[in-house]
GROMACS .gro file of C-alpha atoms in nm:
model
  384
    1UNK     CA    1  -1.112  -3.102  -2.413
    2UNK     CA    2  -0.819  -2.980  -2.271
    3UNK     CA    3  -0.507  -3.175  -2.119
    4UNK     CA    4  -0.337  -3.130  -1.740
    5UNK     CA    5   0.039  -3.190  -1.738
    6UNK     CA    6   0.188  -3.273  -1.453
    7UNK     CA    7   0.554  -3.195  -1.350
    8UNK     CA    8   0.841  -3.204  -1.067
    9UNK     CA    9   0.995  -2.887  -0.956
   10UNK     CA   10   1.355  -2.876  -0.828
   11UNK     CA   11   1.212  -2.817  -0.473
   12UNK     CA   12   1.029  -3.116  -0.537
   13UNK     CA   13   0.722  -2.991  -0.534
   14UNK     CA   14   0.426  -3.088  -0.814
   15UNK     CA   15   0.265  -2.838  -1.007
   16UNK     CA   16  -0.006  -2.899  -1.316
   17UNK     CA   17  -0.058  -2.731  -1.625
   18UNK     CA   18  -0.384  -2.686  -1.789
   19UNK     CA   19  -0.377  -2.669  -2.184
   20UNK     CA   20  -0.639  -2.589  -2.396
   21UNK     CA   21  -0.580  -2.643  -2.793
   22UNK     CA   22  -0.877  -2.514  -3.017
   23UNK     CA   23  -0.878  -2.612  -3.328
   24UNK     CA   24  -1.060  -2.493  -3.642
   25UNK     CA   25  -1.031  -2.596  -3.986
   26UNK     CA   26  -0.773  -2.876  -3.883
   27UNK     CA   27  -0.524  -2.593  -3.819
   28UNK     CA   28  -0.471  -2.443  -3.397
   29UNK     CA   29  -0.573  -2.095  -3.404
   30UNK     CA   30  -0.543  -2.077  -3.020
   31UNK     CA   31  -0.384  -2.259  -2.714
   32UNK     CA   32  -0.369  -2.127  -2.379
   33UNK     CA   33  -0.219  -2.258  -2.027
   34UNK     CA   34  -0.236  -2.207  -1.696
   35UNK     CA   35  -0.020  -2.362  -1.386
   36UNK     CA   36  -0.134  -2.434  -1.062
   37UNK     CA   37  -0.029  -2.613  -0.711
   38UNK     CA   38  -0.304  -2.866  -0.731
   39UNK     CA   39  -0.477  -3.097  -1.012
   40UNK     CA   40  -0.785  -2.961  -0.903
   41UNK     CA   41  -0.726  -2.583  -0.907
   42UNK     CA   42  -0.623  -2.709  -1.329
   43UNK     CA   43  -0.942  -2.863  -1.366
   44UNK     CA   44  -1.138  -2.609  -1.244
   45UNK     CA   45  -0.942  -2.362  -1.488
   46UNK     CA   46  -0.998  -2.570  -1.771
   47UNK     CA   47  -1.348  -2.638  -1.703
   48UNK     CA   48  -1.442  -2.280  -1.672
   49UNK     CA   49  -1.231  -2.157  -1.957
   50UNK     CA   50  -1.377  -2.443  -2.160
   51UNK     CA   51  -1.757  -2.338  -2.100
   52UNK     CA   52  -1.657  -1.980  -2.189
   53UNK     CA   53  -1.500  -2.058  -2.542
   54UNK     CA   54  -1.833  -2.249  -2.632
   55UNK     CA   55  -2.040  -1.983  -2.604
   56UNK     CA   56  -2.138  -1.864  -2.998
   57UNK     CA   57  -1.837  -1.613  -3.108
   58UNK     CA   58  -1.627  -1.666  -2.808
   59UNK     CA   59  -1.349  -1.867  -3.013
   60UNK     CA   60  -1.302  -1.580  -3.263
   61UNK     CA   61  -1.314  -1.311  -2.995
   62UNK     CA   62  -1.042  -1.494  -2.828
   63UNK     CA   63  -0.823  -1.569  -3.137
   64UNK     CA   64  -0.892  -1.172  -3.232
   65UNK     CA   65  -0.761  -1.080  -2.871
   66UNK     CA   66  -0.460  -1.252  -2.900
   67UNK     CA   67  -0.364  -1.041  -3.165
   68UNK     CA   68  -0.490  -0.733  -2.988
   69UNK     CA   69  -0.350  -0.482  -2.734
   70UNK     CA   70  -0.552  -0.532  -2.406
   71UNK     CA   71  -0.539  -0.389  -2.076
   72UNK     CA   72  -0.254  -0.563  -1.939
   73UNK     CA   73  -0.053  -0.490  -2.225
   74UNK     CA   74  -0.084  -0.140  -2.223
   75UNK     CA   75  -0.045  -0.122  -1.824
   76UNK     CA   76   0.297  -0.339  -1.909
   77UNK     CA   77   0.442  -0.111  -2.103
   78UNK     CA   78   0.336   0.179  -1.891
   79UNK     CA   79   0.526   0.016  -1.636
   80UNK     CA   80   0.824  -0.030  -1.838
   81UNK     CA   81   0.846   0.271  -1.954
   82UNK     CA   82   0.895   0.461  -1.666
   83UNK     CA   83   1.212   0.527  -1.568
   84UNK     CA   84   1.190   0.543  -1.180
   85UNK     CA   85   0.922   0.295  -1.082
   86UNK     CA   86   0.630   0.383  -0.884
   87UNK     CA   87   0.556   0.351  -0.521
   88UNK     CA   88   0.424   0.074  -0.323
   89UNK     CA   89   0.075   0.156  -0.367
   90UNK     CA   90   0.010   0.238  -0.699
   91UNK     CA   91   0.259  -0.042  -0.814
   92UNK     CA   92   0.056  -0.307  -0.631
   93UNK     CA   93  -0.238  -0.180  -0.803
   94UNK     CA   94  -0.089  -0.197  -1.172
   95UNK     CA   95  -0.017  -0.539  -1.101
   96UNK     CA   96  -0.367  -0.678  -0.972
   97UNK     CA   97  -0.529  -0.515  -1.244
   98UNK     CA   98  -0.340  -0.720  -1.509
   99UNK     CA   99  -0.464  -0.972  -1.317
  100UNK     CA  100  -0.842  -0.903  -1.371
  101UNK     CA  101  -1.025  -1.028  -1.588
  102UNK     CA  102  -1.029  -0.663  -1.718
  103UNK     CA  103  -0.653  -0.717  -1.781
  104UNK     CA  104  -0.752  -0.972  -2.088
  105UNK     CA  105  -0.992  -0.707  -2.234
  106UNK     CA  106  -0.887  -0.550  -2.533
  107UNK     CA  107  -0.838  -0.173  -2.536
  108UNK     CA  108  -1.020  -0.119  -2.829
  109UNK     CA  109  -1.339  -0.315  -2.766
  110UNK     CA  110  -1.366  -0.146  -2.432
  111UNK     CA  111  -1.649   0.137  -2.385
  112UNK     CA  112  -1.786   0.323  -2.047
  113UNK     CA  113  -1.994   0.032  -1.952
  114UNK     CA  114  -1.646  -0.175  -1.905
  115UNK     CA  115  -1.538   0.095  -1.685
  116UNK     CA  116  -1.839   0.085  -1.506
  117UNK     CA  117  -1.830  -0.280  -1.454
  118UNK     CA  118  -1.460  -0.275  -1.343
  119UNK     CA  119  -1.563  -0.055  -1.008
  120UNK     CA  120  -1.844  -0.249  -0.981
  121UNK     CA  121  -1.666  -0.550  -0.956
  122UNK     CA  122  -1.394  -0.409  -0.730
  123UNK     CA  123  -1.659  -0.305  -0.528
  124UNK     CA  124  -1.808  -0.628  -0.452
  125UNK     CA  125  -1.507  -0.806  -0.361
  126UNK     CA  126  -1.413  -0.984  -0.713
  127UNK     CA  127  -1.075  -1.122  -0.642
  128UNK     CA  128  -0.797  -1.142  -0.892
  129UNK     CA  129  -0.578  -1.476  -0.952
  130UNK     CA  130  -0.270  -1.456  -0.717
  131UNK     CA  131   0.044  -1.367  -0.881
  132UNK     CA  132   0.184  -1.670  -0.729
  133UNK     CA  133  -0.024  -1.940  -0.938
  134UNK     CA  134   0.074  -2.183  -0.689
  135UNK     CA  135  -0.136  -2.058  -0.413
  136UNK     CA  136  -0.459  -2.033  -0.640
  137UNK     CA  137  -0.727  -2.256  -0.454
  138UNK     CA  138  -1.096  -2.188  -0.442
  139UNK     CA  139  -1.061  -2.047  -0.130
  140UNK     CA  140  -0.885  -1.730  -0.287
  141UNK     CA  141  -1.197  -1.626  -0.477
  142UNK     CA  142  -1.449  -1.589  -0.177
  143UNK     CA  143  -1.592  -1.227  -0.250
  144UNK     CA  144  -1.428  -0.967   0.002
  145UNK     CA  145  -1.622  -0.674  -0.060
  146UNK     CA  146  -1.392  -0.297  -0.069
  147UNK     CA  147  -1.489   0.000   0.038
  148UNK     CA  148  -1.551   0.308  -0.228
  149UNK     CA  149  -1.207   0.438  -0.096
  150UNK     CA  150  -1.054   0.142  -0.177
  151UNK     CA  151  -1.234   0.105  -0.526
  152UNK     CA  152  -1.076   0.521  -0.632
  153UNK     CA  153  -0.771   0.417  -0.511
  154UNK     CA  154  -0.769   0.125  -0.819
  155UNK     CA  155  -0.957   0.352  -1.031
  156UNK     CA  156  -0.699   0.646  -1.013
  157UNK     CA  157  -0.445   0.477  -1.071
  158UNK     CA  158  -0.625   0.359  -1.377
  159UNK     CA  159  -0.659   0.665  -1.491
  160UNK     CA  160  -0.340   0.783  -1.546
  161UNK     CA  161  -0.240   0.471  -1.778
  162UNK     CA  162  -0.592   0.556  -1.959
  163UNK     CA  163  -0.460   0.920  -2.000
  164UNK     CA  164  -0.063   0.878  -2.058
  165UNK     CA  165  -0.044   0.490  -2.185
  166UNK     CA  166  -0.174   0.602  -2.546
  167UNK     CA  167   0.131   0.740  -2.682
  168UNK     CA  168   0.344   0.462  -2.472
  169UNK     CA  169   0.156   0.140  -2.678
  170UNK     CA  170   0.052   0.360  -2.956
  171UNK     CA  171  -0.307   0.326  -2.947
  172UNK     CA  172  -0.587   0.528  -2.881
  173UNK     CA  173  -0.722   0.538  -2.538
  174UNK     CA  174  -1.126   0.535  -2.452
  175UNK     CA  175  -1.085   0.861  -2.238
  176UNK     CA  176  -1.401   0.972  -2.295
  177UNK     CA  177  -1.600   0.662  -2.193
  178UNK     CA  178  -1.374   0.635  -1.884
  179UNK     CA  179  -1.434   0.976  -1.750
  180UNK     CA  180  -1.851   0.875  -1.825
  181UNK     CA  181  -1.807   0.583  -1.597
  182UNK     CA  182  -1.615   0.749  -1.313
  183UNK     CA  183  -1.933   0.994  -1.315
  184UNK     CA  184  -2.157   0.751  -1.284
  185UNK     CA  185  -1.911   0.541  -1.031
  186UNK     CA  186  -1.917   0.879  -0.786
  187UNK     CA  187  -2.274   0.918  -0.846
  188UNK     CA  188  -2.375   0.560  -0.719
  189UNK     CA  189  -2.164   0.630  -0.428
  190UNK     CA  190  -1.944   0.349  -0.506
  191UNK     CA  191  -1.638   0.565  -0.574
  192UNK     CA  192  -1.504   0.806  -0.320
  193UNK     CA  193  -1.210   0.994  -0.132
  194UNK     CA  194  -1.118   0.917   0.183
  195UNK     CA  195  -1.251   1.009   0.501
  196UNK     CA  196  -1.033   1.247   0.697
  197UNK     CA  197  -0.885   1.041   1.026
  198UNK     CA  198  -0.896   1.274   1.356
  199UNK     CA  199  -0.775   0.989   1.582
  200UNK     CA  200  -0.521   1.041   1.846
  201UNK     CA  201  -0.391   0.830   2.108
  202UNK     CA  202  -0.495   0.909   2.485
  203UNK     CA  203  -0.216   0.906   2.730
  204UNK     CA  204  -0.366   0.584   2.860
  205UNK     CA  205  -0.356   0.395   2.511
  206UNK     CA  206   0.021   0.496   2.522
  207UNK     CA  207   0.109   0.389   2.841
  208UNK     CA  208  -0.071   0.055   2.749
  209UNK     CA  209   0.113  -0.025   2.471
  210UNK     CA  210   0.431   0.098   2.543
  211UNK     CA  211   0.409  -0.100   2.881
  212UNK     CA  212   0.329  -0.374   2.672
  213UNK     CA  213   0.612  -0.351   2.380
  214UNK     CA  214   0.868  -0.220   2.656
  215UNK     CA  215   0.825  -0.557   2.831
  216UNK     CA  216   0.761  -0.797   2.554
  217UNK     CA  217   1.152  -0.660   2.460
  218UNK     CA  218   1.296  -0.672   2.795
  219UNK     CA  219   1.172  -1.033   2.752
  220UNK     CA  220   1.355  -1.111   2.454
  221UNK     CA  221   1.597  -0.808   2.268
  222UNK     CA  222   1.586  -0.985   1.974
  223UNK     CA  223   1.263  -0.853   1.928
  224UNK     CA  224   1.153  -0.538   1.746
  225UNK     CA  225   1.199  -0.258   2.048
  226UNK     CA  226   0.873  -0.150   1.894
  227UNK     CA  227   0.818   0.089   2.250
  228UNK     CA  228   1.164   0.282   2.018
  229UNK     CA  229   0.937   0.281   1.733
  230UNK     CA  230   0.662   0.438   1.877
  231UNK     CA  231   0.841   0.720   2.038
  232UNK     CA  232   0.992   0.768   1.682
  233UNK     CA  233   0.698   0.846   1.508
  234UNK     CA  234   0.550   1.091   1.836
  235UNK     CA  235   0.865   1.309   1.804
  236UNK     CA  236   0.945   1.280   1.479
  237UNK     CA  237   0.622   1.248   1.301
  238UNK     CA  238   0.730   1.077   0.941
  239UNK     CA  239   0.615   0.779   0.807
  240UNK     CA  240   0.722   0.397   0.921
  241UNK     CA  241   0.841   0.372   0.565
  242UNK     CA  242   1.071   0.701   0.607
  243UNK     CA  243   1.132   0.604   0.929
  244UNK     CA  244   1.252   0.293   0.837
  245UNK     CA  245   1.489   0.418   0.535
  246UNK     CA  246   1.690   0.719   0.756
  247UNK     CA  247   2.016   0.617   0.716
  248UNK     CA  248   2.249   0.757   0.981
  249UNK     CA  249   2.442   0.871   0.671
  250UNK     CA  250   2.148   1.102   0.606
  251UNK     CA  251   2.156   1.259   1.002
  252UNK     CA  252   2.312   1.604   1.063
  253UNK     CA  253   2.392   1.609   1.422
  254UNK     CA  254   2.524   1.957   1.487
  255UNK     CA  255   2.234   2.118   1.299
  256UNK     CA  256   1.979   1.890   1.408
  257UNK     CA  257   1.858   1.816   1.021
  258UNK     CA  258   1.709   1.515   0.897
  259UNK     CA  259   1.705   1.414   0.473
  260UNK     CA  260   1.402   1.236   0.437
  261UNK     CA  261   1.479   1.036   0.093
  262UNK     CA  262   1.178   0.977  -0.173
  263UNK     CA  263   0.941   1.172   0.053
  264UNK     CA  264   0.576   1.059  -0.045
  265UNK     CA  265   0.415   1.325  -0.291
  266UNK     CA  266   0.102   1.300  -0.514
  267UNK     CA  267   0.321   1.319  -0.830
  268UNK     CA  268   0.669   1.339  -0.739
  269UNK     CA  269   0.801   1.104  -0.457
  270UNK     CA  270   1.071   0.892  -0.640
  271UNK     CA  271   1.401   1.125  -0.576
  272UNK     CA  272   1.182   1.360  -0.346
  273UNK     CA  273   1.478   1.439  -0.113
  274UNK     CA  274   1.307   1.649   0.166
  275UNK     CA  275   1.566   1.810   0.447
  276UNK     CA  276   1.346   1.805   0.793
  277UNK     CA  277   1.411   1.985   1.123
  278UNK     CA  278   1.467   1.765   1.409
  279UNK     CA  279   1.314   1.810   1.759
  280UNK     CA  280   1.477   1.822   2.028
  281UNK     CA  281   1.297   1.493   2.183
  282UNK     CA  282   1.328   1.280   1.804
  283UNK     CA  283   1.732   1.403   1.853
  284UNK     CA  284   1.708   1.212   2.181
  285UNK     CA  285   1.506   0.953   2.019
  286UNK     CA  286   1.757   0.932   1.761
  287UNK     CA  287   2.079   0.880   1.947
  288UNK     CA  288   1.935   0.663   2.168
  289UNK     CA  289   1.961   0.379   1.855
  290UNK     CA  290   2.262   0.173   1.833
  291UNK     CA  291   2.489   0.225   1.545
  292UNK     CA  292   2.525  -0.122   1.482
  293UNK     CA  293   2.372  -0.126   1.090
  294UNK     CA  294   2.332   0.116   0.844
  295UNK     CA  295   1.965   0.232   0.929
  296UNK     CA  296   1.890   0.414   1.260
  297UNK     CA  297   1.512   0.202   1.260
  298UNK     CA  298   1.676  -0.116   1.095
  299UNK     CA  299   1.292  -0.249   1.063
  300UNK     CA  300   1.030  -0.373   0.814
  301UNK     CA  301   0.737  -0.126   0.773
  302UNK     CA  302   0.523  -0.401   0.767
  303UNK     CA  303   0.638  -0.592   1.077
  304UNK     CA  304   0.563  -0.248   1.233
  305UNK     CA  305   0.225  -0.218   1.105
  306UNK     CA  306   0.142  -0.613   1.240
  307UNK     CA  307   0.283  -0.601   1.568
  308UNK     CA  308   0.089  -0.255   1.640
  309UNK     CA  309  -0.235  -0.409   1.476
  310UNK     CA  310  -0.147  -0.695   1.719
  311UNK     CA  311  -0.074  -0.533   2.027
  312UNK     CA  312  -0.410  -0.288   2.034
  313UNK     CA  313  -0.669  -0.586   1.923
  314UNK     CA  314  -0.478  -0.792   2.229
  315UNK     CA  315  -0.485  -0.462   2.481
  316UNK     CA  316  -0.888  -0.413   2.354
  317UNK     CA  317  -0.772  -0.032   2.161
  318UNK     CA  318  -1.004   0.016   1.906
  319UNK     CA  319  -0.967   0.179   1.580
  320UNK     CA  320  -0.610   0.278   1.662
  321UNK     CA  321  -0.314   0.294   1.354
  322UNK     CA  322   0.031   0.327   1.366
  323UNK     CA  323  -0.030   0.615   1.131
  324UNK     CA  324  -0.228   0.770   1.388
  325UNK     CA  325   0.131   0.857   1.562
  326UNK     CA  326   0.195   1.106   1.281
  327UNK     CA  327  -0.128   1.270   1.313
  328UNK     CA  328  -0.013   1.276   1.720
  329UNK     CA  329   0.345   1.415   1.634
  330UNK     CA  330   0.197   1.641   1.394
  331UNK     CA  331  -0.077   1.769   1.655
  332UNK     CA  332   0.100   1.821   1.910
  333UNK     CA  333   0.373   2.043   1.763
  334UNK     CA  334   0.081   2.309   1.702
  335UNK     CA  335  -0.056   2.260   2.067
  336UNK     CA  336   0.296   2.336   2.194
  337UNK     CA  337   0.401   2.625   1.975
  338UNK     CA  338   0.670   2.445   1.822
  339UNK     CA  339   0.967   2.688   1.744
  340UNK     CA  340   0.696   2.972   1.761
  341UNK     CA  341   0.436   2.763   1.600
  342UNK     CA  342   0.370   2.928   1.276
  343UNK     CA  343   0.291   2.651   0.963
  344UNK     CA  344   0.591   2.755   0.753
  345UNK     CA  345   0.814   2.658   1.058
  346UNK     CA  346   0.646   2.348   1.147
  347UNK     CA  347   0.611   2.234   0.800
  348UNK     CA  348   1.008   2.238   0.836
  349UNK     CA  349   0.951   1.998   1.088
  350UNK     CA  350   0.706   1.750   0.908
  351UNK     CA  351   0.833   1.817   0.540
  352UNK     CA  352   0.543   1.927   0.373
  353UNK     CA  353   0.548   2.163   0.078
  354UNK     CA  354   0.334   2.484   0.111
  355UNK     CA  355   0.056   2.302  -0.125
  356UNK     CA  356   0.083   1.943   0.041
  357UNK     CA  357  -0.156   1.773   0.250
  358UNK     CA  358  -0.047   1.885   0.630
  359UNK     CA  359  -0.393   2.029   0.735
  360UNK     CA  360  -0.534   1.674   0.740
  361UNK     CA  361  -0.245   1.615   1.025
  362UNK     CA  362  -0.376   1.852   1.244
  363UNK     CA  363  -0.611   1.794   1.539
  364UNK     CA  364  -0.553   2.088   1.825
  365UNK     CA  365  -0.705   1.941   2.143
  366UNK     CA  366  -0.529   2.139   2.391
  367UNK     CA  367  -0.293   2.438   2.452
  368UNK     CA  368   0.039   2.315   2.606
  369UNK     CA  369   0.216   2.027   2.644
  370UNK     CA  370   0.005   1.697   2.702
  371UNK     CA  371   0.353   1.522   2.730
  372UNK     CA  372   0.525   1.716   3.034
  373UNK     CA  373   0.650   1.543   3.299
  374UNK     CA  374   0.581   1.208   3.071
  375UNK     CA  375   0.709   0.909   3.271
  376UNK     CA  376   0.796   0.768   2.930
  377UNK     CA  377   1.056   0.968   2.835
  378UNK     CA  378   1.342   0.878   3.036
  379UNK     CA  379   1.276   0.530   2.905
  380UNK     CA  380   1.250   0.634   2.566
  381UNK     CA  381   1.581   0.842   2.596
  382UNK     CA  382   1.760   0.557   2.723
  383UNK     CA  383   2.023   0.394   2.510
  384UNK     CA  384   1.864   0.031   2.392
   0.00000   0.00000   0.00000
């Protein structure tokens, strides 16, 4: 049986260590430890880890692993060795599947049915540890079933450690039996891309929530001018996360040019410096921001994203996302013939590349300008 240590942090907080020491001809062959916030959480750990060890070859299988490369190893160094990082996304993804159980599986021991078993499992809403051990509590491990889009997004990023990490951890990788499970993943349905989005906001929507955000600052400017945001992304048309990185270093005022920095891109976004046309409204937009800080949108993407979600579940808009704007901006530059309206020049505008992804922004409703006359925009001009 295993022990539970208990110790003080500096904060003065208590955290507990479960240690397991197995033992075989007098000699420790293995010993492994976990911390958590609560005894419990420890027990429940040691308990579980316990039953699993006792089952016939589990010991050696454990003892071989530890002297194995597994999953998380090889994703470690494949992290490591890249000299720029990856993006949000596909980081965060790296990281929870170290987490998995998958994460303790040995590379060599693993064949398609592993695969297949790892989408399953994603699938159905198998949750990870946290990487913060303290706030592991039973609670944390209530399935929360994905969708298949969510499941390819883990699996694709997968696959490129399966297909580059080889050389990295010097091993050889199961491509084959990957590529067999991601067949049979897509075939049950329980992979799949994306659906395309086609939702804009109605003039209504926008009046609502920019009534909403436009009074909720006048209430209190230490808030987020989130009523700024918005107009941002409808004349602009980037990203909140390249909205929020412009710095006002990167604004060219007499040519009206934008440098969008680490622009996303399948492959290549770290050091993807894109230069955008600005419109004439995002100009306005743009000088209308104090010059107080670095930034022109001195905001957190994901405060953004929250007080958005927050405002259209409180004004009853459904399925509405803050990355709908872009799809809006986007949009509406075609229906008004944007500097003669042609993709190349628009794409100047949005910074696509000629083989990027801007087809999926665009949702013609109308010919002409939906926006004329807009009550908004003197507000939106205004100098916060």
């Amino acid at each position: 049986m295993g022990t539970i240590m208990q110790r003080r942090k500096k904060d003065g907080a208590t955290s507990y260590t479960a240690v397991i020491r197995k033992k075989k001809g007098g000699k420790v062959v293995l010993t492994l430890s976990e911390t958590f916030k609560n005894e419990t959480a420890a027990a429940r750990w040691m308990r579980k880890t316990e039953r699993a060890l006792s089952e016939k070859g589990a010991l050696d299988r454990a003892v071989a692993a530890q002297h194995r490369t597994t999953w998380a190893d090889v994703i470690g160094d494949y992290c490591d060795a890249s000299p720029e990082g990856f993006g949000k996304t596909k980081t965060a993804n790296l990281a929870y599947l170290q987490r998995l159980e998958f994460g303790k599986l040995a590379v060599d021991d693993t064949d398609n049915h592993d695969f297949f078993r790892l989408g399953q499992d994603l699938l159905n809403g198998v949750q990870a540890p946290p990487a913060d051990p303290q706030a592991d509590c039973p609670e944390h491990y209530i399935l929360k079933p994905r969708k298949p889009q969510t499941v390819n997004s883990y699996m694709a990023t997968l696959r490129t450690v399966v297909c580059y990490g080889g050389p990295i951890s010097n091993i050889d990788m199961p491509i084959g039996a990957f590529e067999v499970a991601i067949r049979t993943l897509k075939h049950q349905r329980m992979i799949g891309r994306s659906a395309t989005r086609n939702r804009r906001p109605t003039l209504d929507e926008l009046d609502r929530l920019l009534t909403y955000f436009h009074d909720s600052y006048r209430a209190d400017r230490r808030r987020v001018p989130m009523h700024k945001v918005i107009g941002a992304a409808i004349t602009l048309g980037h990203r909140q996360e390249a909205l929020c990185r412009i710095p006002w270093s990167d604004l060219n005022e007499e040519k009206a040019r934008l440098i969008i920095r680490d622009m996303k891109h399948p492959r290549e976004t770290q050091g993807n410096d894109v230069e955008t046309w600005v419109t004439e409204e995002g100009m306005k937009m743009i000088m209308s921001m104090p010059r107080k800080k670095d930034r022109v949108f001195p905001y957190s993407p994901d405060t953004i994203s929250r007080l958005f979600t927050e405002a259209c579940q409180i004004l009853g808009i459904e399925d509405l996302h803050y990355h709908d704007l872009r799809h809006e901006a986007i949009s509406r530059f075609f229906e008004v013939g944007l500097s003669g309206g042609s993709r190349e020049i628009i794409m100047k505008y949005t910074g696509h590349s000629p083989d990027g992804s801007l087809s999926r922004y665009i949702h013609v409703e109308q010919v002409g300008d939906k926006y004329a006359d807009w009550q908004w925009w003197p507000i939106l001009f205004a100098p916060l």
